[in-house]
Structures are given as C-alpha cells and as structure tokens.
Coordinates of C-alpha atoms in Angstrom, one line a residue:
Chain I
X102 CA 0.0 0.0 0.0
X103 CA 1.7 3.7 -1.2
X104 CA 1.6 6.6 1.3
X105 CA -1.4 7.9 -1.2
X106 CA -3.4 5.3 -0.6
X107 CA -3.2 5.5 2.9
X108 CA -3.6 9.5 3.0
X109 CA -6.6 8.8 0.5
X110 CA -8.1 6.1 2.8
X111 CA -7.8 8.2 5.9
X112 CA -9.6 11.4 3.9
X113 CA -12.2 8.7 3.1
X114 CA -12.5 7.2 6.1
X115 CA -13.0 10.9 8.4
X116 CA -15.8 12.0 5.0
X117 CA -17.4 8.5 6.5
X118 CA -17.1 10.1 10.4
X119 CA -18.2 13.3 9.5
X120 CA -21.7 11.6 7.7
X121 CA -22.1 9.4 11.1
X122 CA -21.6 12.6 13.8
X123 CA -23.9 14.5 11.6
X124 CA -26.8 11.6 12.8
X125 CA -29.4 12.3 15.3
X126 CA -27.7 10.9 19.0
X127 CA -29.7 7.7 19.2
X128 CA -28.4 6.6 15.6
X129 CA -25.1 7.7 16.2
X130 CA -24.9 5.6 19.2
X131 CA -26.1 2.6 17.5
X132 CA -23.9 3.1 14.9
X133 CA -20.7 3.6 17.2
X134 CA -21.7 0.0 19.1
X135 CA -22.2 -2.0 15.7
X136 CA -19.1 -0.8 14.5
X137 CA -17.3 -1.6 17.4
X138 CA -18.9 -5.1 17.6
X139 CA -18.2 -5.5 13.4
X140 CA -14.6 -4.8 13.7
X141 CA -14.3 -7.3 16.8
X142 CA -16.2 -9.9 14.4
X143 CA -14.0 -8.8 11.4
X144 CA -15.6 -9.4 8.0
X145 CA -12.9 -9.3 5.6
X146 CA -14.5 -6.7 3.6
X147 CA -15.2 -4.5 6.8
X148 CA -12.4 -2.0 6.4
X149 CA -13.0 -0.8 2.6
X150 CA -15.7 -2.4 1.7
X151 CA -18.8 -0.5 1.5
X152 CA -20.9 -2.0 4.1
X153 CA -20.4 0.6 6.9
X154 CA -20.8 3.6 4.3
X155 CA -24.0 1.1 3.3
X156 CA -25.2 1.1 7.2
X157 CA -24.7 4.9 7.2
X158 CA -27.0 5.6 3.9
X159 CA -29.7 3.0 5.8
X160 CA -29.9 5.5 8.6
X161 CA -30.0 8.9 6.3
X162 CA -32.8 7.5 5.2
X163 CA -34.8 6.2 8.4
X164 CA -33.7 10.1 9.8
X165 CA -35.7 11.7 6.4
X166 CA -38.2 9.3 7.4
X167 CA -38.5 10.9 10.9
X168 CA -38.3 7.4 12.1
X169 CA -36.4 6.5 15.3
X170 CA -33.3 4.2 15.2
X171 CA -35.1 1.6 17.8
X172 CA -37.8 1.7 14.9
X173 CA -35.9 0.9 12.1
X174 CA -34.0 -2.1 13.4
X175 CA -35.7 -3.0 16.3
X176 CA -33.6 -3.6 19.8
X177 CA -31.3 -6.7 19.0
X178 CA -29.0 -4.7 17.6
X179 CA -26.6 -7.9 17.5
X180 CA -28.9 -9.8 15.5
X181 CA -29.0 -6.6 12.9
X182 CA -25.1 -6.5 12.3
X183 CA -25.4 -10.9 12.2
X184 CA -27.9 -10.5 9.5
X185 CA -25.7 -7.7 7.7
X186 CA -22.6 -10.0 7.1
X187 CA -24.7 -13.6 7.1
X188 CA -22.6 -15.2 4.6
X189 CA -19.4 -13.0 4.5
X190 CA -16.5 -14.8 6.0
X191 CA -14.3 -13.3 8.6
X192 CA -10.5 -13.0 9.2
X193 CA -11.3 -15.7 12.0
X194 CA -12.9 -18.1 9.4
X195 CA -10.0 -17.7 6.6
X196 CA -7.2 -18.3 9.5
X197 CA -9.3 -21.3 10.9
X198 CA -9.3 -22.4 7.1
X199 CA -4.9 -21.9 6.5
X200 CA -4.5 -23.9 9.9
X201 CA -6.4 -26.7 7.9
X202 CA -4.9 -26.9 4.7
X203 CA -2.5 -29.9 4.1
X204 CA 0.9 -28.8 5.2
X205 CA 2.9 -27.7 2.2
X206 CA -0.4 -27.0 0.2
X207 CA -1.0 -23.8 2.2
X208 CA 0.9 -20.7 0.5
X209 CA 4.5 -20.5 1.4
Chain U
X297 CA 15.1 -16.9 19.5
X298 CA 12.2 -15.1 20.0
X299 CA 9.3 -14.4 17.4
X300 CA 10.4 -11.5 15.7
X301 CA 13.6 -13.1 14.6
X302 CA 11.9 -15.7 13.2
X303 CA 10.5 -14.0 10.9
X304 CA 11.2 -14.0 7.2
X305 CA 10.7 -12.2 4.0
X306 CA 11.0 -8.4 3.7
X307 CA 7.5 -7.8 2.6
X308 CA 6.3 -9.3 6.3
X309 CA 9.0 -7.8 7.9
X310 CA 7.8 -4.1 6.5
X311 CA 4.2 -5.3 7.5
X312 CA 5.0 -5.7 11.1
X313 CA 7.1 -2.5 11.2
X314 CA 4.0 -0.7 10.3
X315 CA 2.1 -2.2 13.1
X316 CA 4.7 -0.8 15.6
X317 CA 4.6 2.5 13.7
X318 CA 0.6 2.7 14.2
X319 CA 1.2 0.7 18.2
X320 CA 4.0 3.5 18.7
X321 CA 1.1 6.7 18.4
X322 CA -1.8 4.9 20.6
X323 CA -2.3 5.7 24.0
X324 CA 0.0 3.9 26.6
X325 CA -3.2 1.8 27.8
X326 CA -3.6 0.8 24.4
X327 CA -0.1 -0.2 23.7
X328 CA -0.3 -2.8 26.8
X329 CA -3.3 -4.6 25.2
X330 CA -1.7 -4.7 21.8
X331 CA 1.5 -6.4 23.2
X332 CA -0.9 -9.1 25.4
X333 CA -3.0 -9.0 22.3
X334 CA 0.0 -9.9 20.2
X335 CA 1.0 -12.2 23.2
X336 CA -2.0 -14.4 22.8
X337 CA -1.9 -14.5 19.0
X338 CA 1.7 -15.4 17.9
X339 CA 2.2 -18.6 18.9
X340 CA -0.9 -19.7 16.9
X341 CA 1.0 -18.4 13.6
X342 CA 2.8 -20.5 11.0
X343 CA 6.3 -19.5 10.5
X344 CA 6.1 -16.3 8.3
X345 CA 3.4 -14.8 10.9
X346 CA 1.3 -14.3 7.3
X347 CA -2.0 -15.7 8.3
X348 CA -2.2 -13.8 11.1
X349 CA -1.6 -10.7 9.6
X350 CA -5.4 -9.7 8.7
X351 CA -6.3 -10.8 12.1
X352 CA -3.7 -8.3 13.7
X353 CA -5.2 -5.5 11.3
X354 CA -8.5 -5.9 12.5
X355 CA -7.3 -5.9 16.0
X356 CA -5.3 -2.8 15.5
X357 CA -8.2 -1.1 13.7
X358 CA -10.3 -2.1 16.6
X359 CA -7.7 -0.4 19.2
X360 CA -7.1 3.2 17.0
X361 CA -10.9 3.5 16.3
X362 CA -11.8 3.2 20.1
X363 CA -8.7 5.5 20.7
X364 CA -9.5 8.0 18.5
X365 CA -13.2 7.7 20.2
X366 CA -12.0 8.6 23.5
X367 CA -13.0 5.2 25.1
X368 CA -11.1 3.0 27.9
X369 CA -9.6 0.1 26.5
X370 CA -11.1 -1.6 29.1
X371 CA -14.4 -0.7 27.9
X372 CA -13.8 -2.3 24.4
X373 CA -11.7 -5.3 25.1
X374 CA -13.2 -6.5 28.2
X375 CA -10.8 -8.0 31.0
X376 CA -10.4 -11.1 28.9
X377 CA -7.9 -10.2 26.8
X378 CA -6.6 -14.2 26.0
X379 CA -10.6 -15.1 25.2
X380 CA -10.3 -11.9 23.4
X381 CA -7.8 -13.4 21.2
X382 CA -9.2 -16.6 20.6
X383 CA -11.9 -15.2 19.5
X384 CA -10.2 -13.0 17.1
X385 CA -8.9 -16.4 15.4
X386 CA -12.1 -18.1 15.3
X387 CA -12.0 -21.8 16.4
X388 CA -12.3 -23.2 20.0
X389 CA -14.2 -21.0 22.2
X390 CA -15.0 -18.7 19.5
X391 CA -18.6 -19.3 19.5
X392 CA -18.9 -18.4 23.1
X393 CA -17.4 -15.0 23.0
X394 CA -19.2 -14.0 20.2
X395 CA -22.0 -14.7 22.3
X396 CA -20.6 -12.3 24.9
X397 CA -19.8 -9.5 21.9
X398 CA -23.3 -9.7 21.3
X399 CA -24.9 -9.8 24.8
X400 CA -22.6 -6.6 25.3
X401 CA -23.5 -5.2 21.9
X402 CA -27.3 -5.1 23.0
X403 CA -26.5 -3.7 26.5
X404 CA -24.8 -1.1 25.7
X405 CA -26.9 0.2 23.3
X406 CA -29.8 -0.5 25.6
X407 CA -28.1 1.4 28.5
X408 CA -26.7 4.1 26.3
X409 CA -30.2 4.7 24.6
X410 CA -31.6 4.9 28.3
X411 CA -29.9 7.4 28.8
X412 CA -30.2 9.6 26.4
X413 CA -34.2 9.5 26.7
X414 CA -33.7 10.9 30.2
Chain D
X9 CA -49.8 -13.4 14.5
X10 CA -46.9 -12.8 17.2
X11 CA -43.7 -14.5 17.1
X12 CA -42.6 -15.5 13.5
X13 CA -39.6 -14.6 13.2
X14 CA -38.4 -18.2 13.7
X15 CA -40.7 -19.5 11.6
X16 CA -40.6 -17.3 8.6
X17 CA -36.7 -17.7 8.7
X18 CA -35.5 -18.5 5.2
X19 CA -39.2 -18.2 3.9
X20 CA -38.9 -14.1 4.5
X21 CA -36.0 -13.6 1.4
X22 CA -38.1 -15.6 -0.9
X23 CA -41.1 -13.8 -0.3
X24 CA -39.0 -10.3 -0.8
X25 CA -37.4 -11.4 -4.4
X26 CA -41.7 -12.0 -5.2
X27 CA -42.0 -8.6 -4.1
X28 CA -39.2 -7.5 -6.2
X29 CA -40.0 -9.5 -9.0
X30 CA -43.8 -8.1 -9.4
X31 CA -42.1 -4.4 -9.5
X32 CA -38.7 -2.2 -9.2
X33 CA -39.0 -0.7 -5.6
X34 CA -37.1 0.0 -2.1
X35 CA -36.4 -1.2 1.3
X36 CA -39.6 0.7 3.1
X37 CA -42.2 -0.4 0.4
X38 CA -40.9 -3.8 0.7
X39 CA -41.6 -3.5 4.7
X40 CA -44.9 -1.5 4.2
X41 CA -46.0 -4.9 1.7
X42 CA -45.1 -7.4 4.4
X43 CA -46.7 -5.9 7.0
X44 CA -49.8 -5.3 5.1
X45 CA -49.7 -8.9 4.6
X46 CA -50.0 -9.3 8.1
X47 CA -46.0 -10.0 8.6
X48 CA -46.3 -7.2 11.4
X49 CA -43.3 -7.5 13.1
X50 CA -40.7 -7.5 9.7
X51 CA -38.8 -4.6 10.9
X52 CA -37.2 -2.0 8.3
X53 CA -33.7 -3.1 9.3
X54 CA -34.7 -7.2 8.4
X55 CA -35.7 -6.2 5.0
X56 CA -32.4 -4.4 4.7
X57 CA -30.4 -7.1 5.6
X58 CA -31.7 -9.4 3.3
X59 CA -31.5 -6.9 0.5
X60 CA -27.7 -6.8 1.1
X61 CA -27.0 -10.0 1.1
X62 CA -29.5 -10.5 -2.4
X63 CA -27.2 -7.3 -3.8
X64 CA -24.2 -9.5 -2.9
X65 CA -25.0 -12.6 -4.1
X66 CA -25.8 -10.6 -7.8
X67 CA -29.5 -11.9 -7.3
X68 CA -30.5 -7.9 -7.9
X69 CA -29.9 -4.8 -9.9
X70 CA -29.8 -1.8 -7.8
X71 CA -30.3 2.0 -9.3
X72 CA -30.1 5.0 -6.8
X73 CA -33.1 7.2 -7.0
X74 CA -33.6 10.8 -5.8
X75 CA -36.5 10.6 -3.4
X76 CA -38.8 13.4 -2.8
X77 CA -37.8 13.6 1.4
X78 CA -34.0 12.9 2.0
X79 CA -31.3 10.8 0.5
X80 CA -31.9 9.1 -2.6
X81 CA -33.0 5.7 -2.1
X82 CA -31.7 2.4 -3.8
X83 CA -34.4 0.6 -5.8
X84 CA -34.0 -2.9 -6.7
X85 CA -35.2 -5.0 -9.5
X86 CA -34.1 -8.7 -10.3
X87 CA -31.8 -9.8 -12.8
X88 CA -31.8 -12.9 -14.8
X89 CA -30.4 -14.9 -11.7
X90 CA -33.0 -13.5 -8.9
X91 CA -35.7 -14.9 -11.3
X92 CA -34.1 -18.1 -11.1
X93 CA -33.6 -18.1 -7.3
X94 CA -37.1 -17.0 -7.3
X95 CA -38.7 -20.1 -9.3
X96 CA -36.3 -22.1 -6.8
X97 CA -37.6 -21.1 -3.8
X98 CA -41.8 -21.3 -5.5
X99 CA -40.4 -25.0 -5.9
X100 CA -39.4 -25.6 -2.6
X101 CA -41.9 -23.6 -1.0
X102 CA -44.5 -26.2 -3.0
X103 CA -42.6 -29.2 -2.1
X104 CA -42.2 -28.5 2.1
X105 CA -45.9 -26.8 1.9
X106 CA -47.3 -30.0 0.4
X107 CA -45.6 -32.3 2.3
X108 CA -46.4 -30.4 5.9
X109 CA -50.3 -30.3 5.2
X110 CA -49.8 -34.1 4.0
X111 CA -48.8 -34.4 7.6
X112 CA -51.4 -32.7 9.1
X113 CA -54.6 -34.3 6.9
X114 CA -52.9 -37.8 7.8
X115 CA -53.7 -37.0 11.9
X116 CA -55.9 -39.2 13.3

C-alpha cells in the first residue's frame, strides 16, 4: 500500500465520520456499538468495503423518514449486524481455514 | 530466538514495522493490550506470521478507532484479553465470546439509549 | 400473529425477491408490503439485511433514485439470476408446503 493510498483512505474514512456525527444521538450511538462489535467480528471486507458507508446511507434514510433508530432495526442490535454479514466470511474463518490446509499446500 | 527473529521475507518484515509505527502513536493503555493481544496471537502463527496478519489488522483497527473515540480500553476489550484473542482467530471458544460480543453489543446500546431518553 | 420470526426464517427472502419480481422498488415499500400482509413484526432493518446480502450474491440490480424527502433511495429490480432463485424457492416452498399439510390431513 503507497503513502497515497493510505492518505486517501484516511480522507475517506474521516468523510465517512463526519456523515455518522452528523446523525441524530440515538443513531449515532447505535452506529458507534455495531461498528465496534463488526470490527471485533472482522468481515474481511469490513475496512474498505462498502458495508459501513451502506449502514450509514440506511440510517440517512430512516432520519428523512423521521423514524427513530429503535424503529428501524428493532432492539437486538446484534442480530442486525449478524444479518448484515450472514454469509461474509471473517479474518477468523479464513485463518481457521490456512491452519487446515494440508501442510505444504498452504501458501509459502 | 524469539518471534520476531523468526521472521522471514522483507515484505512481512515491512508489515510488522508498520504495526509498531501505528502501536507507537496509541495511548500507553492501548499499547499494553496490543502487546498481550499480540501475546496471545503469535504462537498460533505458521512460520512467516502471514495468516495472522489480517487478524492483527483488525485488532489494530479495533484499538485506533476506540482511541481515537476517547474510550477506555477496558471498555472495548473487556478484562479477557486471552478469550479476546481466541476469538479473534475463530475456532475453540470462539462461538462463546461472540456470544458475549453480542450480549454486550445489546447492552450497551440499551443502556446508552436509556440514557439519552432521560 | 406474534412470534414468526423463527418461523418465517428463510421463507422471508423468498417472499421479498416475489416482491421485487412483481415491480422495481425499495427497502420501506418492501416493509410497508409485508406488513400489510400481516407479517407485522418485519422490521425495516430485516428487509435491509436481506437486501444486502441478495445485492451480494448478484441476485438484484440496484439504481439509486432521488427521493422526494432525504437521501436518494436504492431501488431494486431482479436480474436474470433472482428470477431463477425466485422459481427455486416457489419450488421448494410447494414441495415442504405440500408435504407439511400431507402431515397434518394424515392425523388421526
């Protein structure tokens, strides 16, 4: 990865800040948890991939709405970010996977 | 011989220099976990350390984002910092503390939420 | 009816690409159909969760729309493969559906 990419990243990544403290205070809390709870999980796509800018369009709209994060997604918040990445395999799941491969098969 | 001196291959070696780089500006509370998260996590890697390498990204993404929130690291890691780990690298145990994440996920938010309603 | 979230597990995603497949439209229209149905507790968020994961498996196009109030909202339509992982699931719908009320007219 160049410096540029980094720089870039980081510009991109405090754009994606800005659009999450600009949320009411009960979607920005939500928000703030599920992240924290989807980078403990770690869906490989998580960092770059668009499903935390996806999250933050989801709210946008339930705010124009004048809906109420509790609402929109209900109070098992846990079983919201599950649903979100049902199917996406995580860093853990990919390890799990290189500790199984034949010895000498795995790459280097 | 300890870990670090096992390592070969430039490109990993850069990759873990970077990690120190990014360890070196978060807070001293957050450097401790990182060294006991590191701790838990390198004797579970294969010789080049490179399948653990996501799984250290994560962790470290995890630690500057809570950082840069203003949070404890107590708060976000819990005192369990070895089930912590395990968890990190799927497999036994896993399961359970995911369970936990989740269980915590919902109470804060439920507390937090409480709050703010007055 | 209380209670069917366990129940309409699995069922709920074929029953959004039928809503999809009828006409192009978006994540709250999609809620407003189920619950008119008399699926009252499908929550916003459960409709967006399994709209992600039908935008990832390529079972949807998706066009961004302005919308009169707010953001502009993502409308989804099916592509080739949604239509055939929505005669899938009308296939196995018919064969558990016919083989549960075999069941139940074979109680004595």
């Amino acid at each position: 990865m160049s410096i540029h990419d980094i720089i870039e990243g980081k510009k991109q990544w405090r754009a994606h800040l800005a659009r999450v403290k600009a949320l009411p205070p009960d979607y920005r809390i939500v928000y703030k948890e599920m992240q924290k709870y989807l980078f403990k999980v770690g869906p490989v796509d998580l960092p770059d991939g668009p499903l935390l800018p996806g999250i933050v369009d989801f709210f946008e709209e339930g705010v124009a709405a004048g809906k109420g994060v509790v609402e929109l997604i209900g109070t098992d918040v846990a079983a919201f970010c599950d649903g979100l990445i049902e199917g996406s395999p995580t860093y853990a799941d990919l390890y799990q996977e290189s500790l199984s491969e034949k010895p000498g098969t795995a790459e280097r | 011989m300890n870990f670090w001196e096992t390592i070969t291959g430039s490109d990993i070696t850069r990759e873990w220099k970077a990690f120190e780089t990014r360890a070196a500006t978060l807070p001293d509370d957050y450097r401790v976990a990182w060294e006991q998260i590191k701790g838990h996590l390198l004797p579970r890697a294969d010789f080049t350390g490179r399948n653990l390498m996501p799984i250290l990204d994560a962790a470290m993404g995890l630690l500057e984002q809570a950082a840069a929130d203003g949070q404890r690291v107590g708060e976000v890691l819990g005192d369990d910092i070895a089930g912590f780990a395990a968890a990190l690298a799927g497999g036994e145990g896993a399961r359970t503390y995911r369970d936990r994440w989740r269980e915590q996920l919902n109470r804060n938010v439920a507390r937090r939420l409480s709050r703010l309603g007055g | 009816m209380d209670d069917l979230t366990e129940m309409l597990k699995g069922t709920l995603e074929g029953c959004v690409l039928e809503i999809i497949g009828s006409e192009e439209t978006y994540g709250y229209a999609i809620t407003r159909r189920l619950n008119d149905l008399g699926f009252a507790d499908v929550i916003e968020g459960t409709v967006y969760t399994i709209l992600l994961r039908l935008e990832r498996n390529g079972l949807v196009q998706v066009t961004k729309r302005p919308s009169e109030v707010g953001p502009p909202r993502k409308f989804y339509a099916l592509n080739e493969a949604g239509r055939d992982e929505l005669a899938k699931f009308w296939a196995k719908w018919q064969y558990v559906s016919t083989r549960i009320d075999r069941l139940k007219e074979g109680r004595r």
